[in-house]
Short mmCIF file of C-alpha atoms in Angstrom, two decimals:
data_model
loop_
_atom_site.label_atom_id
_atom_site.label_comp_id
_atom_site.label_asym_id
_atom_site.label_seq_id
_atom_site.Cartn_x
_atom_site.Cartn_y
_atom_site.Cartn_z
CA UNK A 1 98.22 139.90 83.80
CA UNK A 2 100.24 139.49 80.62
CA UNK A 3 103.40 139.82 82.35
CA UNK A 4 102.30 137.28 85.06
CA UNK A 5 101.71 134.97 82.60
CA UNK A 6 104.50 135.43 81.33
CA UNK A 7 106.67 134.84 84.76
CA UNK A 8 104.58 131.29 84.64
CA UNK A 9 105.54 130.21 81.55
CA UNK A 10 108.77 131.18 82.32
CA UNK A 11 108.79 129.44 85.35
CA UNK A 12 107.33 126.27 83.58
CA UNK A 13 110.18 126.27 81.24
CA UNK A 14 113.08 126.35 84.08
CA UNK A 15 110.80 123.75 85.63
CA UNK A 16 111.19 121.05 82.70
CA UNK A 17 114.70 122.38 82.46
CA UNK A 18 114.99 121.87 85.88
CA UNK A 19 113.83 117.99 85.09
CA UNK A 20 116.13 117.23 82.12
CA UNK A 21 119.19 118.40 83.72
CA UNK A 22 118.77 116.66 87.29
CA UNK A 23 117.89 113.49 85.68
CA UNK A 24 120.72 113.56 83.21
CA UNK A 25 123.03 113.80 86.47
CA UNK A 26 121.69 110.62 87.67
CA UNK A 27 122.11 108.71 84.66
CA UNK A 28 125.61 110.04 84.25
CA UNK A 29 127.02 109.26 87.86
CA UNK A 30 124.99 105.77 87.79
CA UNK A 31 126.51 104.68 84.79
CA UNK A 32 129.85 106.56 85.95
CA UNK A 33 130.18 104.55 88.76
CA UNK A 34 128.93 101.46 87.61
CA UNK A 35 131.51 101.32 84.90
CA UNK A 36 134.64 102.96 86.78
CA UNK A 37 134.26 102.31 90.67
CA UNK A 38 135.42 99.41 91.90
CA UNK A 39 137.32 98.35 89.17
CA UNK A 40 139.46 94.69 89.84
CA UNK A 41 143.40 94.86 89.41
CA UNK A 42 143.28 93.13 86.11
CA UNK A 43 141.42 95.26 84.64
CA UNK A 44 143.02 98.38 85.14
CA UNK A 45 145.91 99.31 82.84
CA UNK A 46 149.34 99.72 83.71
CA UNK A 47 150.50 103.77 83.59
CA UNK A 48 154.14 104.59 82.19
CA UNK A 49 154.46 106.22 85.89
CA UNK A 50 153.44 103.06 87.97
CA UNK A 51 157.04 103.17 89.69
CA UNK A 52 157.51 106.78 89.73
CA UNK A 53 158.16 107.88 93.48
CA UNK A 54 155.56 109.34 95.80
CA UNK A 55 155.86 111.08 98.56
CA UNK A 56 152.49 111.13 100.89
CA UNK A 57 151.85 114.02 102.59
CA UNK A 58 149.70 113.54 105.62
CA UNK A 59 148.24 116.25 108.06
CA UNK A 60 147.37 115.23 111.22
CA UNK A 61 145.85 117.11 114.28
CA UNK A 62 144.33 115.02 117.22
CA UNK A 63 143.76 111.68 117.65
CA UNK A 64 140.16 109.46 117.35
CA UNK A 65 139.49 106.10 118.00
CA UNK A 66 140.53 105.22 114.43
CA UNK A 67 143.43 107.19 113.66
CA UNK A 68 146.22 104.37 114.18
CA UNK A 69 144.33 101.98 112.39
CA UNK A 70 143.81 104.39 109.79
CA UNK A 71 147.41 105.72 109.33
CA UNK A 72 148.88 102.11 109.78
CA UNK A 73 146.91 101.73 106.13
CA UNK A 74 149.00 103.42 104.64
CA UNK A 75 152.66 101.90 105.73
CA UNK A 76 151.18 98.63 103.96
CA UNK A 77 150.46 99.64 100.69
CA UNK A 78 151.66 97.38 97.73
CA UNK A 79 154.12 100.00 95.46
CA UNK A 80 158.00 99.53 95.77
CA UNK A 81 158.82 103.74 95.79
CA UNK A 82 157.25 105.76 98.07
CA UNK A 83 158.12 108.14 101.27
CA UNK A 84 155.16 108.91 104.21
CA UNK A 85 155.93 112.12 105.48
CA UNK A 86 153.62 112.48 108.69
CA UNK A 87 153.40 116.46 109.17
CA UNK A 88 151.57 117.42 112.99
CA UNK A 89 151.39 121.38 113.97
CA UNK A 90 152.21 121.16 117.68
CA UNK A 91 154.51 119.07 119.61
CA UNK A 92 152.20 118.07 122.84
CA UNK A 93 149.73 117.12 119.92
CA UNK A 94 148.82 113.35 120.85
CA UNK A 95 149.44 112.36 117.31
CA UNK A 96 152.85 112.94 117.70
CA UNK A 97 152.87 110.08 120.03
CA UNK A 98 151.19 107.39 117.38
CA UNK A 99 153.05 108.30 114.46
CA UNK A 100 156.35 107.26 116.54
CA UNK A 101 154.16 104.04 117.40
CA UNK A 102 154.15 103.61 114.42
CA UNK A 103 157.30 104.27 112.82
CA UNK A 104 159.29 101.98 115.58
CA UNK A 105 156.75 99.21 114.54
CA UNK A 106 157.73 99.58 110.33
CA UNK A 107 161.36 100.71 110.58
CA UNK A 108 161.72 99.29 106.79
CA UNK A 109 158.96 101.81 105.74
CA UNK A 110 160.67 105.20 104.53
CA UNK A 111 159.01 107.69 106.91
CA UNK A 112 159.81 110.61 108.79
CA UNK A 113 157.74 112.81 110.67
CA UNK A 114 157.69 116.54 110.98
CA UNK A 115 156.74 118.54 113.86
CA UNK A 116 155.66 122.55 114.23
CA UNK A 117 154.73 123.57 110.60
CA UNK A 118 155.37 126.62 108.99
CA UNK A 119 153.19 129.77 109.27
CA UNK A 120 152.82 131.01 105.72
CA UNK A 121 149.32 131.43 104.98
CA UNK A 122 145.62 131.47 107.04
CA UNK A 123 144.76 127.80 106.16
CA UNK A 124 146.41 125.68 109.05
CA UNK A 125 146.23 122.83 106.91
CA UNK A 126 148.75 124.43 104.57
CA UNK A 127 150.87 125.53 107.28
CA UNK A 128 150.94 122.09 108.88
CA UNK A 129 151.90 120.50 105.69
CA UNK A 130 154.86 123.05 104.67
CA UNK A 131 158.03 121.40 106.36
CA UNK A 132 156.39 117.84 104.54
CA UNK A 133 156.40 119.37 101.03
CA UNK A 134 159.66 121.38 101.06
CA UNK A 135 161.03 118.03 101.87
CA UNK A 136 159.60 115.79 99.53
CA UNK A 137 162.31 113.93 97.14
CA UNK A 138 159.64 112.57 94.57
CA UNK A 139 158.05 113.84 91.44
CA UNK A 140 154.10 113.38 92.50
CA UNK A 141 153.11 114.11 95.62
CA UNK A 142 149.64 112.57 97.44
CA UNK A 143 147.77 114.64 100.05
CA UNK A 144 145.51 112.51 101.76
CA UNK A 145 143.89 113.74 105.19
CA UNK A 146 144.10 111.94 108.42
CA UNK A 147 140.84 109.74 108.41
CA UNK A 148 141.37 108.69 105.25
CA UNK A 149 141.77 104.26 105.65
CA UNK A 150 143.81 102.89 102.12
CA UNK A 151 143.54 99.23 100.38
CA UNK A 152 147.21 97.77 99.87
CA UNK A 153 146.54 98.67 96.24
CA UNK A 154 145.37 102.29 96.40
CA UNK A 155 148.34 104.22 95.45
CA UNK A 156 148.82 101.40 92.13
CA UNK A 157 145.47 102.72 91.16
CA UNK A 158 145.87 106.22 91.57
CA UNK A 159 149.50 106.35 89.89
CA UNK A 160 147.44 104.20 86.92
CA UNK A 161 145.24 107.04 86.75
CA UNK A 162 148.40 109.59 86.27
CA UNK A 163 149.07 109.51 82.31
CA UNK A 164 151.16 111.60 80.04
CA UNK A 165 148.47 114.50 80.05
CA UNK A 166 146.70 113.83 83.10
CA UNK A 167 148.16 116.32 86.04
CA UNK A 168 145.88 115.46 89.29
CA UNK A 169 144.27 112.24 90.07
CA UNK A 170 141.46 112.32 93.04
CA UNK A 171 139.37 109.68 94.68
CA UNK A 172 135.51 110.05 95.31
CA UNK A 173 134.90 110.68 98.85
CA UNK A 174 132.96 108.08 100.48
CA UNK A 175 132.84 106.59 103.91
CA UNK A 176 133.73 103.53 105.51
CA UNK A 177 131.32 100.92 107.05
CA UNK A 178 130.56 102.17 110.77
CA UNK A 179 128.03 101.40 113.39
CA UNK A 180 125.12 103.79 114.32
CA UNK A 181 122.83 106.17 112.58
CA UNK A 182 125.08 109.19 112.47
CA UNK A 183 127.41 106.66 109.98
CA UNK A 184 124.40 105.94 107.99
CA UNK A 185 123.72 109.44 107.26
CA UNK A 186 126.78 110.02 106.20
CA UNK A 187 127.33 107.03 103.79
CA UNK A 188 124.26 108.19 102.34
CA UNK A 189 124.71 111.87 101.67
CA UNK A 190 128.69 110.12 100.44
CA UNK A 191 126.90 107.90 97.90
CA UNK A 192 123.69 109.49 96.95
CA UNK A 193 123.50 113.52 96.69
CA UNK A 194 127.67 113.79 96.67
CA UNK A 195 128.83 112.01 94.40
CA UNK A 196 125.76 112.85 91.92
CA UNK A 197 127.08 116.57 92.08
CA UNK A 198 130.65 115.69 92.03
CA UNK A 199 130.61 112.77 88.90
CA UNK A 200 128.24 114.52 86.69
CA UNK A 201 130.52 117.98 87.45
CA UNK A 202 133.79 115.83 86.06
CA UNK A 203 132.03 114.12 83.24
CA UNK A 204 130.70 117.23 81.94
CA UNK A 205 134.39 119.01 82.41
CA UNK A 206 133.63 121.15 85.20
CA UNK A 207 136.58 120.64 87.50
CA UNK A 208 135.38 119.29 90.86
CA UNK A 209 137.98 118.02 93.48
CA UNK A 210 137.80 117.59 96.99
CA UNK A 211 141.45 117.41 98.83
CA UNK A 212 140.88 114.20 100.69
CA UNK A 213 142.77 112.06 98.52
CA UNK A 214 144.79 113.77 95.76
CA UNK A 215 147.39 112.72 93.74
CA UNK A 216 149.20 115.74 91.80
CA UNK A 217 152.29 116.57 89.90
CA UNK A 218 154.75 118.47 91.92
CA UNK A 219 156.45 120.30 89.36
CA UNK A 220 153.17 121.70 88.46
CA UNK A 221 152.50 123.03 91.82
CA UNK A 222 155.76 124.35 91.91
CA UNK A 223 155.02 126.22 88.68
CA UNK A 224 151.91 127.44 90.56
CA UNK A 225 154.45 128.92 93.40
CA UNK A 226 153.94 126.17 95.47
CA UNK A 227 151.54 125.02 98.18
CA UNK A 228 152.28 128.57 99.30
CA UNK A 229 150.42 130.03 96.72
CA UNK A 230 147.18 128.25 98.52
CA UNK A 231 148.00 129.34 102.09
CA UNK A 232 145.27 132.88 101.40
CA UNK A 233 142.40 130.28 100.96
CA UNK A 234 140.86 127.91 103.40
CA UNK A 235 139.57 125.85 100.40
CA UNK A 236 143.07 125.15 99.15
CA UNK A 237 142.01 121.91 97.03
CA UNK A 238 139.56 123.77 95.16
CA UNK A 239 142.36 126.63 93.98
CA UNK A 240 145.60 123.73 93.49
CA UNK A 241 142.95 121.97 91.19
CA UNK A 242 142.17 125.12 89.31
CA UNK A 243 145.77 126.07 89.01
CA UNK A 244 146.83 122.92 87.50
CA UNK A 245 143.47 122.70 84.79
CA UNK A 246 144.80 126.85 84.15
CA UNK A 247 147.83 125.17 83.08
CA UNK A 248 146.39 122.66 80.74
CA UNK A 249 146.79 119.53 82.42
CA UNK A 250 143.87 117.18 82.81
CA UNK A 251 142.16 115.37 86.05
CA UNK A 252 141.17 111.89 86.65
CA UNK A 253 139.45 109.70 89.04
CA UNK A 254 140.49 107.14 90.72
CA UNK A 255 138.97 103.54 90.48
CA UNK A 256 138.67 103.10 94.63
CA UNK A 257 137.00 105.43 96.34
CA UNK A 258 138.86 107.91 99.65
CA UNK A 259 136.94 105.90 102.19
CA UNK A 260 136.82 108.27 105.27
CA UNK A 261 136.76 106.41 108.40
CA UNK A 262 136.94 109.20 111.61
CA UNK A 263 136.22 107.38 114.58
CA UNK A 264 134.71 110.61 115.74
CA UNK A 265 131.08 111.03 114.20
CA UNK A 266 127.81 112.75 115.03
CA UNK A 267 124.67 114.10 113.40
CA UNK A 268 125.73 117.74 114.61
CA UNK A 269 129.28 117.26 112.89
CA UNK A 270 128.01 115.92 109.81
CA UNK A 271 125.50 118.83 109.86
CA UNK A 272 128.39 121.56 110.61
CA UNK A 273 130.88 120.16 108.25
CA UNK A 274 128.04 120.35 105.46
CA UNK A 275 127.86 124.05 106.28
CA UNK A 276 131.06 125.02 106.24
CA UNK A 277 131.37 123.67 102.91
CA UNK A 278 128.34 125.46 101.46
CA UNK A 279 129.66 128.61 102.79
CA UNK A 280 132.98 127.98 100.99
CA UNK A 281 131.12 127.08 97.76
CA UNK A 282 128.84 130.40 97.78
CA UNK A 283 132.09 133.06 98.36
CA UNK A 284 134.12 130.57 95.72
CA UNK A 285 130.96 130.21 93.38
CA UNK A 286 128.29 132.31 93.39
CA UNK A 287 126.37 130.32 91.01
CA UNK A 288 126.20 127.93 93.93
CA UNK A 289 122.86 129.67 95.21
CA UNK A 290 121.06 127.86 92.85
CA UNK A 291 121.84 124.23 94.59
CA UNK A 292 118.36 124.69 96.71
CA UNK A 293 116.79 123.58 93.08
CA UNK A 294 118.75 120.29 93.13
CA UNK A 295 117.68 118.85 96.03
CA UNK A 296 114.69 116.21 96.21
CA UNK A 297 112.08 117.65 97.70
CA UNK A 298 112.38 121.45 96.63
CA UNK A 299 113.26 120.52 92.81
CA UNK A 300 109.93 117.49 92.68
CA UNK A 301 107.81 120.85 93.77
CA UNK A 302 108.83 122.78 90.83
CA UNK A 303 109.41 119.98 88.22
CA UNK A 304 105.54 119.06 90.07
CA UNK A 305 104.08 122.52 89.65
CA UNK A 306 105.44 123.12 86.01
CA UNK A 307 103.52 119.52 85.65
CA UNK A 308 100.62 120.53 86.53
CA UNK A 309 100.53 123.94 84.90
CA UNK A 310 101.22 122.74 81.30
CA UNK A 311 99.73 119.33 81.62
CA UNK A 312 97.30 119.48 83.90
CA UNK A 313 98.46 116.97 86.36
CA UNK A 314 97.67 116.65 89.88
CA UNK A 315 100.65 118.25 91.73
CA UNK A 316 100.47 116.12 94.64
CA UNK A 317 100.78 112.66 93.06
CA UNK A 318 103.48 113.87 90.75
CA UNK A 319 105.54 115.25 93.12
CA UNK A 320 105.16 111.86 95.50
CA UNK A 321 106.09 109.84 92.25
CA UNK A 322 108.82 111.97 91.24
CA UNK A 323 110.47 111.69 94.47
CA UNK A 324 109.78 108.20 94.58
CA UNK A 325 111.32 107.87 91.38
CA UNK A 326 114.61 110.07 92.98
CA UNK A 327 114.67 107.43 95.85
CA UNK A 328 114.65 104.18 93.88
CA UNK A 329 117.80 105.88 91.77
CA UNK A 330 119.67 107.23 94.82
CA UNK A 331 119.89 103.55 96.15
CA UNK A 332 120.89 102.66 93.11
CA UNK A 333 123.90 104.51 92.85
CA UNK A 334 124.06 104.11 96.44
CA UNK A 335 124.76 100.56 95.92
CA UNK A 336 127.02 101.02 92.93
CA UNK A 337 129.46 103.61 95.09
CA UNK A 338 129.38 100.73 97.63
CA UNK A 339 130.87 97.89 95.69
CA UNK A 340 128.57 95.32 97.76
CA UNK A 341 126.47 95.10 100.44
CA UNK A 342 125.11 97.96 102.15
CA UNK A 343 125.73 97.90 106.33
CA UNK A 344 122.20 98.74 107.30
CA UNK A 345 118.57 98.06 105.83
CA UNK A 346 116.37 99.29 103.71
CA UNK A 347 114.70 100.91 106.20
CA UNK A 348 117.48 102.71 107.69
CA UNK A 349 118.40 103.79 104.19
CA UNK A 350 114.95 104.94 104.00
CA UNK A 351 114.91 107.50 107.03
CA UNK A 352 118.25 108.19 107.03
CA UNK A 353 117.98 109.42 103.00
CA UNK A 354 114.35 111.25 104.05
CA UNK A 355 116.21 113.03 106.85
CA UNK A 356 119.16 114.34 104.61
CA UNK A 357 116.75 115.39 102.08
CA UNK A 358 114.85 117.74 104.93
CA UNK A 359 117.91 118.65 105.88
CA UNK A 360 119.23 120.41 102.95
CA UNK A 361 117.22 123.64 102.99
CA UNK A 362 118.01 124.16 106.46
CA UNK A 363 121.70 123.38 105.75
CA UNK A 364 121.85 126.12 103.10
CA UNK A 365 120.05 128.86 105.16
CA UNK A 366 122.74 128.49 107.47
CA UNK A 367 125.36 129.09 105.52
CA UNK A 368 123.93 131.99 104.06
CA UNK A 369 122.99 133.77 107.68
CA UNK A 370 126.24 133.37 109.08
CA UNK A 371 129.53 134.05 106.31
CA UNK A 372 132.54 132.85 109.42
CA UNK A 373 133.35 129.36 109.63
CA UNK A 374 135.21 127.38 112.51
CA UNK A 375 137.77 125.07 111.00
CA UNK A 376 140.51 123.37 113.19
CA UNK A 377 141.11 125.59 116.18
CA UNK A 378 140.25 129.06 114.11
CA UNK A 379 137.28 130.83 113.10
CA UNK A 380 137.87 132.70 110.11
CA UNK A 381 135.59 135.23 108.03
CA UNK A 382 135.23 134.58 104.13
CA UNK A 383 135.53 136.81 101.37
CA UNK A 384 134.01 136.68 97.89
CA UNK A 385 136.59 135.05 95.74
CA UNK A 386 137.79 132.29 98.07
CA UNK A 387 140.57 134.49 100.27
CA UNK A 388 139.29 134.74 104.04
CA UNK A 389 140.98 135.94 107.54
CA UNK A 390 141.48 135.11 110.36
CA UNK A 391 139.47 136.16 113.40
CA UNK A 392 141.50 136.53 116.64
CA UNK A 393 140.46 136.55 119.70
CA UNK A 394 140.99 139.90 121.60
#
């Protein structure tokens, strides 16, 4: 009896634990975002490197209904130096056939496009992008994936973001304002559960980078051996990030936010893509088992039970306020990450954020059962530490 007690108590202690740290996430990221997102030009300061050259690398594979509208983005932007280098794998790839669309239509734009890659690694992102980076002619270099959609202004604020110390600049992924309920789940996993994770991770100095929109130095890299030195991993951004922190340098965010915008959108992707990046996160981090806790639901039953043991409180009611109390501050921040009016209702925010709660048990479960992932046109098996392999069909 004494030592199940004692497993209570401790279990009581994690729980308000449990409660101080989740809640101190969403204060952080609320007031994060609040007081960096969305900043207006005159208010952001001018960076020594504001006309240092960029080249943009950009993989592409396939084509969606958005993809021209998309890349065209980005031969508009508002910053006198810069190069787009469009990189596609295979030359009966479709893509092939927009990007020269597109460069006919902005001849003045400095752009070239490079077709077949160059197998160095596993990760066919890496391989795709390899002729693109070995021909780069400027200092930083910006990754940025395919269904990424730009302002005119969004490579001003992320060279603002590049200081003397600062050696990778990122944007917080978010998604762009699309019809039906599969777009409405996503928005709201992008601006609730996301970006609390992802703000409170860089606030606190844990470095937490996603490659959809990076800015980094290319010297640095090329200290690091190069995007070569990534090709073993399938989560490259994750291992360029740590190599450049490793070598002192310093990350920032970006003001604007890398607004996806895939014309190509489901409930089954957005469940299968939030899979394959738990699995990453568990053979990268094993500390990553413990996310379960940080969900709504699962966390308001312990923070609830730990409640009730010490104080006595009904379980039930606590745990309804408590996740009451997580909704009203998810649309919140919601709304902040935003930078205006949400697309859909109340309501649809409602069962779309109940649903992606529910969700997140499941999602985890899966990742655990199953430790391959389908990514591109491969499937490939993960090892602990990040490195994976390919599995070819025999």
């Amino acid at each position: 009896m004494a030592l199940l007690d004692l497993a209570m108590q401790g279990l009581a202690v994690f729980g308000f634990i449990l409660f101080f740290v989740l809640w101190l996430m969403h204060f952080m990221s609320i007031i994060y975002v609040r007081l960096h997102l969305h900043k207006k030009r005159s208010e952001v300061k001018q960076s020594f490197v504001q006309l240092v050259g960029v080249s943009l690398l950009k993989p592409l594979k396939g084509v969606d209904p958005n993809l021209i509208s998309n890349l065209e983005t980005f031969f508009t932007l508002d910053y006198p130096k810069y190069e787009i280098l469009l990189c596609v794998q295979d030359q009966d790839d479709p893509a092939v056939d927009v990007c020269k669309k597109l460069l006919g239509k902005y001849p003045n734009v400095d752009a070239r496009l490079f077709i077949g890659g160059k197998k160095v690694g596993i990760n066919p992102k890496i391989n795709n992008l390899m002729p693109g980076y070995e021909g780069a002619k400027y200092g930083l270099v910006w990754i940025c994936d395919s269904g990424i959609r730009v302002k005119p202004d969004t490579l001003t604020d992320l060279t603002n973001q590049m200081t003397e110390k600062v050696g990778l600049v990122h944007g917080l992924p978010y998604v762009a304002d699309r019809q039906g309920f599969a777009a409405t789940l996503e928005q709201v996993y992008f601006g609730t559960s996301h970006p609390r994770s992802y703000i409170s991770a860089n606030v606190t100095g844990i470095k937490c980078v996603t490659g959809m929109s990076c800015l980094m130095r290319k010297d640095v890299l090329d200290q690091a051996g190069g995007l070569v030195a990534f090709a073993q991993y399938i989560a490259e951004d994750y291992f360029m990030a740590k190599a450049i922190a490793d070598r002192g340098w310093k990350f920032s965010m970006a003001t604007q936010v890398a607004l996806q915008n895939s014309g190509s959108y489901s409930i089954g992707q957005f469940q299968s893509r939030m899979i394959r990046w738990t699995k990453l996160r568990i053979n990268m981090l094993p500390g990553t088992v413990l996310e379960p806790v940080s969900e709504c639901f699962l966390a308001s039953l312990i923070i609830g039970w730990a409640a009730h043991h010490v104080f006595r409180w009904d379980m039930m009611v606590f745990f309804m306020c408590h996740c009451l109390a997580w909704f009203i501050s998810d649309y919140i921040q919601l709304t902040g990450v935003q930078g205006g009016a949400l697309c859909f209702s109340k309501l649809d925010f409602a069962v779309a954020w109940f649903i992606r709660e529910s969700m997140a048990v499941q999602i985890f479960l899966s990742a655990l059962w199953d430790p391959t992932i389908s990514w591109r046109t491969g499937r490939y098996r993960l090892r602990c530490g990040g490195t994976a392999e390919e599995i070819l069909d025999v």
